Coordinates of C-alpha atoms in Angstrom, one line a residue:
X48 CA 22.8 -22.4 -4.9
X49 CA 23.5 -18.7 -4.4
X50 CA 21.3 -16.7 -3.3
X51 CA 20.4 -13.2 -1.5
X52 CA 17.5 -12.3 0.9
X53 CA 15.4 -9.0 -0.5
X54 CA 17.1 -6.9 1.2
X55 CA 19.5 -6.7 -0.8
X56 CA 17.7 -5.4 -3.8
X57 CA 15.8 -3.2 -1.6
X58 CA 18.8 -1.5 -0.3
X59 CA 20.3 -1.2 -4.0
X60 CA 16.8 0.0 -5.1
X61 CA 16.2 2.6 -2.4
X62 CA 20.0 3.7 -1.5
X63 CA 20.1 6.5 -0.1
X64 CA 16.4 7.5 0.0
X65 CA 16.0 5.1 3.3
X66 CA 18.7 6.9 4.5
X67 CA 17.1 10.6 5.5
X68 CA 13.7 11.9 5.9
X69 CA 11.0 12.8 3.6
X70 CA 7.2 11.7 3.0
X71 CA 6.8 7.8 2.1
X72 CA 3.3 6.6 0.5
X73 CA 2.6 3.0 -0.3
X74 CA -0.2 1.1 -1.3
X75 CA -0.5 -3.1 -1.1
X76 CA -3.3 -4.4 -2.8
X77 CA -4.9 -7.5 -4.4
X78 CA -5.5 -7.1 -7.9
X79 CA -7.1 -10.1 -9.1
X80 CA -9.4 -10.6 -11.8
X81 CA -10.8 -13.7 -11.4
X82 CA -13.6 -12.4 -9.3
X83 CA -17.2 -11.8 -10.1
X84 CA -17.7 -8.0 -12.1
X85 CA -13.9 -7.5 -11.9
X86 CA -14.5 -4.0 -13.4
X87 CA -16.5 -2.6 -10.4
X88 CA -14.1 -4.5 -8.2
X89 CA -11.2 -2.8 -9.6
X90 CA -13.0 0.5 -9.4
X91 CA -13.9 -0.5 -5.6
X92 CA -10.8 -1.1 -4.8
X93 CA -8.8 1.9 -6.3
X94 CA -11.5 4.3 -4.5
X95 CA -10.7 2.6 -1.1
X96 CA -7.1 3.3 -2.3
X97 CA -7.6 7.0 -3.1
X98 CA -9.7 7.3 0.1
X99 CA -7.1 5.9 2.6
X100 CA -4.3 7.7 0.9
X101 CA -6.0 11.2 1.4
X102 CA -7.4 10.5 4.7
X103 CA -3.8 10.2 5.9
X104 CA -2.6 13.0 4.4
X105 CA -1.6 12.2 0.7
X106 CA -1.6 15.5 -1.6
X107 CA -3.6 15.2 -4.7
X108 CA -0.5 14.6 -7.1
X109 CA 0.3 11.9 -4.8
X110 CA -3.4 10.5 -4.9
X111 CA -3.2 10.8 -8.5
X112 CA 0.2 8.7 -9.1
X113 CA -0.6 5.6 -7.2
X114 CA -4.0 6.0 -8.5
X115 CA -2.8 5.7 -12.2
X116 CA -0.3 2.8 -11.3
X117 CA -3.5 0.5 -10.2
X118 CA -5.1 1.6 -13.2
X119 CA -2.9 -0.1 -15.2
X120 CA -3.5 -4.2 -16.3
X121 CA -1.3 -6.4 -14.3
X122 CA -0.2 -8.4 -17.5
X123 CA 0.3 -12.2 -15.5
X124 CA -2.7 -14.3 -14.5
X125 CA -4.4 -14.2 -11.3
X126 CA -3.8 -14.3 -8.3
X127 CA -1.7 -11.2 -8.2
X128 CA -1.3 -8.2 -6.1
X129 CA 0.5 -4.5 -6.7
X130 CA 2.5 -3.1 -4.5
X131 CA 3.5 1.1 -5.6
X132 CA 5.8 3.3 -3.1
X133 CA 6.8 6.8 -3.8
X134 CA 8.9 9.0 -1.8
X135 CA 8.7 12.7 -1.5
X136 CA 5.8 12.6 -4.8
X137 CA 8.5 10.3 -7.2
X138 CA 7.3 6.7 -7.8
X139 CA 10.4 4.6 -6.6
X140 CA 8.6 1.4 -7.2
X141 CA 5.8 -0.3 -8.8
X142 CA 5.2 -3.8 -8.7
X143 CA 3.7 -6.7 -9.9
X144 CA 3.6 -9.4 -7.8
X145 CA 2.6 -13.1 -8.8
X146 CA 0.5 -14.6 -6.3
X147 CA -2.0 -14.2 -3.3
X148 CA -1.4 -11.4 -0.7
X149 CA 1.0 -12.6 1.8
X150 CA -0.5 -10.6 4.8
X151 CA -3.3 -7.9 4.6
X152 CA -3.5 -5.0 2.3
X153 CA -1.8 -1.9 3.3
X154 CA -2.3 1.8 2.0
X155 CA -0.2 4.5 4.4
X156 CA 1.7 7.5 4.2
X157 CA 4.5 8.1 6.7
X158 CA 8.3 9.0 7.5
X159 CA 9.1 5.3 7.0
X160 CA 7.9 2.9 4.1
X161 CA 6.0 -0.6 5.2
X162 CA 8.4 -2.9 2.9
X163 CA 7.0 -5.6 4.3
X164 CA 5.4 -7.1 1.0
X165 CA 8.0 -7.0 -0.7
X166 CA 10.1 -9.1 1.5
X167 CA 7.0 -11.8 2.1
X168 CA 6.7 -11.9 -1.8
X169 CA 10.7 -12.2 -2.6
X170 CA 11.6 -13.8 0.9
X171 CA 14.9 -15.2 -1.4
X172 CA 16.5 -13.3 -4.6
X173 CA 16.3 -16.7 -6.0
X174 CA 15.9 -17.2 -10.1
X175 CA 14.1 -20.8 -11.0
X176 CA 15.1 -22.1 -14.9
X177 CA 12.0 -23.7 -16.9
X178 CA 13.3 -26.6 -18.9
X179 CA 11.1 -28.6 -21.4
X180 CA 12.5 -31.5 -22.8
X181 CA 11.7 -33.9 -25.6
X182 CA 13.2 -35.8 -28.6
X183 CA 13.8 -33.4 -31.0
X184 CA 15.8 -31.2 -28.2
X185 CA 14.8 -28.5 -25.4
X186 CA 13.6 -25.1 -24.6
X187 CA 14.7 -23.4 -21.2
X188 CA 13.5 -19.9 -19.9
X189 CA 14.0 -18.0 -16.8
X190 CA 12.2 -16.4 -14.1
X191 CA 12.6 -14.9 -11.0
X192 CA 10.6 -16.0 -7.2
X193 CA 8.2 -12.7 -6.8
X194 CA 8.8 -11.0 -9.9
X195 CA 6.6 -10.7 -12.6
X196 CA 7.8 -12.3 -15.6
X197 CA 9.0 -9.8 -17.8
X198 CA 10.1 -9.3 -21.8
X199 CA 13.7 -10.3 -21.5
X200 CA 12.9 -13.3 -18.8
X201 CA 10.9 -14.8 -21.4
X202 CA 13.3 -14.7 -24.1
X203 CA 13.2 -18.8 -24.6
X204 CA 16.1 -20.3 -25.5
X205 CA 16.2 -23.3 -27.5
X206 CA 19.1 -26.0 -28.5
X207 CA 17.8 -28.7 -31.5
X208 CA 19.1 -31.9 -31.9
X209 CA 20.0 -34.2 -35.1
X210 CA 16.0 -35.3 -35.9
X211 CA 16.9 -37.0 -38.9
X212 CA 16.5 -40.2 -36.9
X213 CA 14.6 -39.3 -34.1
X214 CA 11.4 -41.6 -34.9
X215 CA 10.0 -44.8 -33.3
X216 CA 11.1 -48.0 -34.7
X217 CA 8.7 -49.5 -37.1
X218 CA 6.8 -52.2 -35.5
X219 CA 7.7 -54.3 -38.5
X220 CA 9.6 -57.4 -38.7
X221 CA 12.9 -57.0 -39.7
X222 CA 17.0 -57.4 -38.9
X223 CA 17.6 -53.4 -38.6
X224 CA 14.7 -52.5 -36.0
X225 CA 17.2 -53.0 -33.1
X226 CA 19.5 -51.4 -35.1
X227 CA 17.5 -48.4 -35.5
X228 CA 16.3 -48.3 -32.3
X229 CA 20.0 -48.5 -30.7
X230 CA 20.6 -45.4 -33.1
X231 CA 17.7 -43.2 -32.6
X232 CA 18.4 -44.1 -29.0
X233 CA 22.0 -42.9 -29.8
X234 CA 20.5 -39.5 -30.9
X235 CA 18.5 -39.4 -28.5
X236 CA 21.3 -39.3 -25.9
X237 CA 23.3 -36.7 -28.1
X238 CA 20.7 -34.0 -28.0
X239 CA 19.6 -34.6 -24.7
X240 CA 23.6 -34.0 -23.8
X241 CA 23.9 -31.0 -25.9
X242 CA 20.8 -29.2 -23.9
X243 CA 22.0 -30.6 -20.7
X244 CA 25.4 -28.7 -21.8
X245 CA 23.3 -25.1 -22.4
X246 CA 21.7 -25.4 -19.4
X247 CA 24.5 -26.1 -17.5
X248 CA 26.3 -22.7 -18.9
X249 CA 22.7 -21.0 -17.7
X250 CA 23.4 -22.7 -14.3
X251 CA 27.1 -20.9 -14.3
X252 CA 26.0 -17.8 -14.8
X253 CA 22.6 -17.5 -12.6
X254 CA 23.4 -19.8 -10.3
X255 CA 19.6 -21.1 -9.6
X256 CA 17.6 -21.9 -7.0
X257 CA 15.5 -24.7 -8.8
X258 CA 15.5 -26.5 -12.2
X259 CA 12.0 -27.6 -13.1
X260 CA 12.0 -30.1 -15.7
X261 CA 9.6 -31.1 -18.1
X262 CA 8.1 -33.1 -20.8
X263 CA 8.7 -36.6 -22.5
X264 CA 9.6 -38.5 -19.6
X265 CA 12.4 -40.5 -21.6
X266 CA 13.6 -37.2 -22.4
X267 CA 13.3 -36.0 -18.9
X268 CA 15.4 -38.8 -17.6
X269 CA 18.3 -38.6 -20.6
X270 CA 18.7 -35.0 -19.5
X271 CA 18.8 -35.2 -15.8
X272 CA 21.3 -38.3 -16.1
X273 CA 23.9 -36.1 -18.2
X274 CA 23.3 -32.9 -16.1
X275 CA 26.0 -32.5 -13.2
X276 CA 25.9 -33.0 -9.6
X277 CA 25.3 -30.0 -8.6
X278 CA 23.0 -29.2 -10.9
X279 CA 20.9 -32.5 -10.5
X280 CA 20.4 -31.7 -7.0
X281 CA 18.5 -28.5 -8.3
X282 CA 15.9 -30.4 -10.0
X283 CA 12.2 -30.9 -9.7
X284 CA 10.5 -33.5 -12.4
X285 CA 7.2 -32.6 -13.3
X286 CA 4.9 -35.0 -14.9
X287 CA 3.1 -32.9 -17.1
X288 CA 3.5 -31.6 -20.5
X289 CA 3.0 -27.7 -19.9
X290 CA 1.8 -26.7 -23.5
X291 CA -0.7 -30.2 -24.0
X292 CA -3.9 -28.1 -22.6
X293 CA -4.3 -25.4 -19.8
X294 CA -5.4 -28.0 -17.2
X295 CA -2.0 -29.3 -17.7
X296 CA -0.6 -25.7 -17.6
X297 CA -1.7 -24.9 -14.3
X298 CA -0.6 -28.5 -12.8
X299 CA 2.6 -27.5 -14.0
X300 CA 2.5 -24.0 -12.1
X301 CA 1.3 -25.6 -9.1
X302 CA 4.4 -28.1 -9.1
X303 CA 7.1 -25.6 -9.4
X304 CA 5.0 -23.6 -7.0
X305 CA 5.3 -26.6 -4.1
X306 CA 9.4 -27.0 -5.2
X307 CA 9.3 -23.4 -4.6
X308 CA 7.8 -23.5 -1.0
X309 CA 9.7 -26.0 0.0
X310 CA 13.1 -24.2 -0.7
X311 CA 11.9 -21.4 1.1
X312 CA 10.7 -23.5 4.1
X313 CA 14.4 -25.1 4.2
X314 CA 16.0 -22.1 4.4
X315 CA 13.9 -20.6 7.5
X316 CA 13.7 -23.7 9.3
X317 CA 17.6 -24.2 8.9
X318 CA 17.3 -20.4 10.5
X319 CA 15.2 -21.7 13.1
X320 CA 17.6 -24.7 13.7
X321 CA 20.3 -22.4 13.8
X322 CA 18.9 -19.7 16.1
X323 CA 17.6 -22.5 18.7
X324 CA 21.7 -24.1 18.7
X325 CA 23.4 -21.0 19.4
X326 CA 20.6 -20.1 21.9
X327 CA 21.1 -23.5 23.7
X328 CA 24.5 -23.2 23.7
X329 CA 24.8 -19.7 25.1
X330 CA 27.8 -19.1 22.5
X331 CA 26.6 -15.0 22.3
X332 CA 26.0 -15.9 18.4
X333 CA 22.1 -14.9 18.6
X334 CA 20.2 -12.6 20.7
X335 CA 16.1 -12.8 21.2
X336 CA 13.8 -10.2 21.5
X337 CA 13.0 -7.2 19.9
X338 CA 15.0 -4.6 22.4
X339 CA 18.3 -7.0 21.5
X340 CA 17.3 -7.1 17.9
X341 CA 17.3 -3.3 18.1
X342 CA 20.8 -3.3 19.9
X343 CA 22.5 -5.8 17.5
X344 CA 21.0 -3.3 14.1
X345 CA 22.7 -0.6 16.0
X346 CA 26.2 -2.0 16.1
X347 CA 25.7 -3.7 12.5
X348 CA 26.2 -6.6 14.2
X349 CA 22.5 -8.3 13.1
X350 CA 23.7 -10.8 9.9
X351 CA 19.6 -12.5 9.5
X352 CA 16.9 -10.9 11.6
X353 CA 14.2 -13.3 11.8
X354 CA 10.9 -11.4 12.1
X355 CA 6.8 -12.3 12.9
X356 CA 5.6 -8.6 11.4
X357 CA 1.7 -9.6 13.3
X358 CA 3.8 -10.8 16.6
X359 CA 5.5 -7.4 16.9
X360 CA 2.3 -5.7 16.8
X361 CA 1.9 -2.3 17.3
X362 CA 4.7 -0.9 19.0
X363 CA 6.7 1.8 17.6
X364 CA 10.6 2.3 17.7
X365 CA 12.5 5.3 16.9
X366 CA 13.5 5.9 12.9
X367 CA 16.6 8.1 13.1
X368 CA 18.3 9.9 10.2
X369 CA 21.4 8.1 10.2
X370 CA 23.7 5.4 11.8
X371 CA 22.6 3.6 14.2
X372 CA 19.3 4.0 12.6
X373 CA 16.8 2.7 14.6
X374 CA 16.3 2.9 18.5
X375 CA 14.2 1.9 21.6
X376 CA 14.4 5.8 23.2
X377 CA 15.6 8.6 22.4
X378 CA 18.7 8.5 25.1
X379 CA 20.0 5.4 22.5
X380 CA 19.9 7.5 19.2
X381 CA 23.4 8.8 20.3
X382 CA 22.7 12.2 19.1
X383 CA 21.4 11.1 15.5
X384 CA 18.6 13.2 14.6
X385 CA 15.0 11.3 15.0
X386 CA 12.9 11.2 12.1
X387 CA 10.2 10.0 14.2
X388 CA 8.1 7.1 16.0
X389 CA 7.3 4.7 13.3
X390 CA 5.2 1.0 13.4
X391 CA 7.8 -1.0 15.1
X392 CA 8.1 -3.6 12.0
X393 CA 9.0 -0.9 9.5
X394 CA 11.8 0.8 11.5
X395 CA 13.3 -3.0 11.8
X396 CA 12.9 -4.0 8.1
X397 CA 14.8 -0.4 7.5
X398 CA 16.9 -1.0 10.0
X399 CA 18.0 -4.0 8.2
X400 CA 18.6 -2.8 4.5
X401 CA 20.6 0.1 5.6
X402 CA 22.8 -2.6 7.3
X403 CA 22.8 -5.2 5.0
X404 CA 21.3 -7.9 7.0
X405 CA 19.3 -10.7 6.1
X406 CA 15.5 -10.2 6.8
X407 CA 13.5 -14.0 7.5
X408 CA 9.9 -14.1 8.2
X409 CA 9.0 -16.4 10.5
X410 CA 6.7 -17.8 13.0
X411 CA 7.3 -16.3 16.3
X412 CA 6.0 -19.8 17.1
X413 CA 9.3 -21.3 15.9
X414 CA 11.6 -18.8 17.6
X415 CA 13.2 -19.3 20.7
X416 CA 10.7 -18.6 23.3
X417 CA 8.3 -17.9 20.8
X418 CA 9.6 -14.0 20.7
X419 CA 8.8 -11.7 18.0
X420 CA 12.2 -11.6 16.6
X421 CA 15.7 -12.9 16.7
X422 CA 19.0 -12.6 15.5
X423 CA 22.0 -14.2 14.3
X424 CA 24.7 -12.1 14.9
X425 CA 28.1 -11.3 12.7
X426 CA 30.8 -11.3 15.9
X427 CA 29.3 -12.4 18.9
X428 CA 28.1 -10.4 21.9
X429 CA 30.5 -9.6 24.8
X430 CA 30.0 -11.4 28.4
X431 CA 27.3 -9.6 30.5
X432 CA 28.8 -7.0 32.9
X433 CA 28.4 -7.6 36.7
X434 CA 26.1 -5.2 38.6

């Protein structure tokens, strides 16, 4: 599996308007439906919007945008949430994320955006492929872990088998039946191998995180058998026929949701694993603590920060307007000019885009020493100079 953390798309989205100053505004909110009088809840909700937004600042055109952003229907199911950031008065992104807010709602305006959300929602760039399966030959789509599924990820893509044969033998008497059932069994294998073969080219080309598999269990099992290695070891069976009702619907949701999770939870405990061996060792390949965190963003140095956004709290670090981008004090900004004092977890989540480093949220818990944040570094730190 290949995959990116969010940075990386946040850093192609934004470029260079992370880079220098200008007014950020953001708003985080749960936009569900399924609640009781979802019409004056959704008119609740957008006046809190409107109301934080101008209390901290906001011009009316500003006001106005992310106020006509919420307004608009979400299009997936609930839960869901909407995240909208401008910059200088320009929408620079509005979002629709699947699922229940991953922290608390947020509506600010300052000199650095709170991306946080968007990280917790797409903590992986990581696409999962939908495959059902049956006799007469499969359907695969593709979606993408905290996107919402649009137009050209729903495009479903079908490959159909020989079904002249594809029937259950006649429970009849009779010399041929197990020679029909050895050839519609026959069939069977063919078109399962042809799907597994157009899946495989999907595989290729996206390089997945997941495969969830499903329908006729028979099927299910033809086609995982003729995918590859590499590929089987991608795949999730779910035992439930998706389009039978919506009960079965939503068990399949739920399934793929758990696979998901526990991808995600692989890849930050491996973090973890990692971060506690080079700590142990003393091998200069990790640093702890938000002051080293700070020092290894400086140099570029930071390849995944692992970050607890509620363990950092409060504190503020310095934004600056260019390399090395963040700082502790002004005496470490190197003569970069300070865009100002900003909530401590946004200057780090910047900090981390503009350098192309890997951005983890963690448990501070589960960090070495239980600090806020940590580090693994890309060269490792030099030996500490004697007083």
């Amino acid at each position: 599996m290949t995959s990116t953390n969010a940075t990386s798309e946040l850093h192609e989205i934004l470029g260079q308007r992370l880079e220098g100053g200008g007014t950020w505004a953001w708003a985080y909110v749960d936009v569900s439906g399924n609640v009781e009088d979802p019409r004056r809840q959704a008119a609740l909700k957008l006046r809190a919007v409107e109301g934080a937004l101008r209390d901290q600042g906001a011009s009316a055109d500003v006001v106005d945008l992310v106020a006509g952003e919420f307004e608009q229907e979400p299009g997936v199911p609930s839960p869901v949430t909407r995240y909208v950031l401008l910059h200088d008065g320009e929408i620079v992104l509005s979002e629709v994320l699947p699922g229940v807010l991953h922290g608390s709602e947020t509506v600010g305006v300052g000199a650095v955006p709170d991306l946080v959300p968007l990280v917790a929602h797409r903590p992986m760039d990581l696409s999962v492929l939908v495959v059902q399966v049956g006799r007469e030959g499969g359907t695969f789509r593709t979606y993408r872990l905290g996107h919402a599924p649009h137009a050209a990820s729903l495009d479903e893509q079908s490959v159909l088998g020989r079904s002249d044969t594809l029937h259950k033998a006649k429970s009849v008497p009779g010399s041929r039946q197990p020679h029909w059932q050895q050839h519609t069994e026959e069939i069977w294998k063919q078109t399962s191998g042809e799907v597994a073969a157009a899946v495989e080219d999907v595989v290729r080309r996206i390089r997945p995180g997941l495969i969830a598999v499903a329908g006729d269990p028979r099927a299910q099992e033809l086609f995982v058998q003729t995918l590859s290695s590499e590929a089987r070891a991608l795949v999730t069976t779910v035992p439930v026929d998706p389009r039978a009702d919506d009960a079965s619907k939503q068990a399949f949701v739920e399934h793929v949701e758990i696979a998901l999770a526990r991808v995600i939870a692989t890849r930050r405990h491996d973090l973890e694993d990692l971060l506690r061996t080079h700590v142990g060792r003393g091998d200069n390949l990790a640093v702890t603590g938000v002051g080293s965190v700070v020092s290894a963003l400086q140099q570029a140095q930071g390849a995944v920060v692992a970050l607890d956004a509620v363990a950092v709290g409060d504190r503020t670090l310095l934004a600056l307007a260019g390399a090395p981008w963040v700082a502790t004090a002004p005496e470490q900004a190197g003569g970069t000019p300070v865009i100002g004092a900003v909530p401590a977890v946004c200057a780090l989540v910047r900090a981390a885009v503009l350098t192309d480093a890997e951005l983890v949220l963690v448990n501070a818990a589960s960090l070495p020493g239980g600090v806020a944040a940590a580090a693994l570094l890309r060269w490792p730190v030099g030996p500490a100079v004697p007083a």
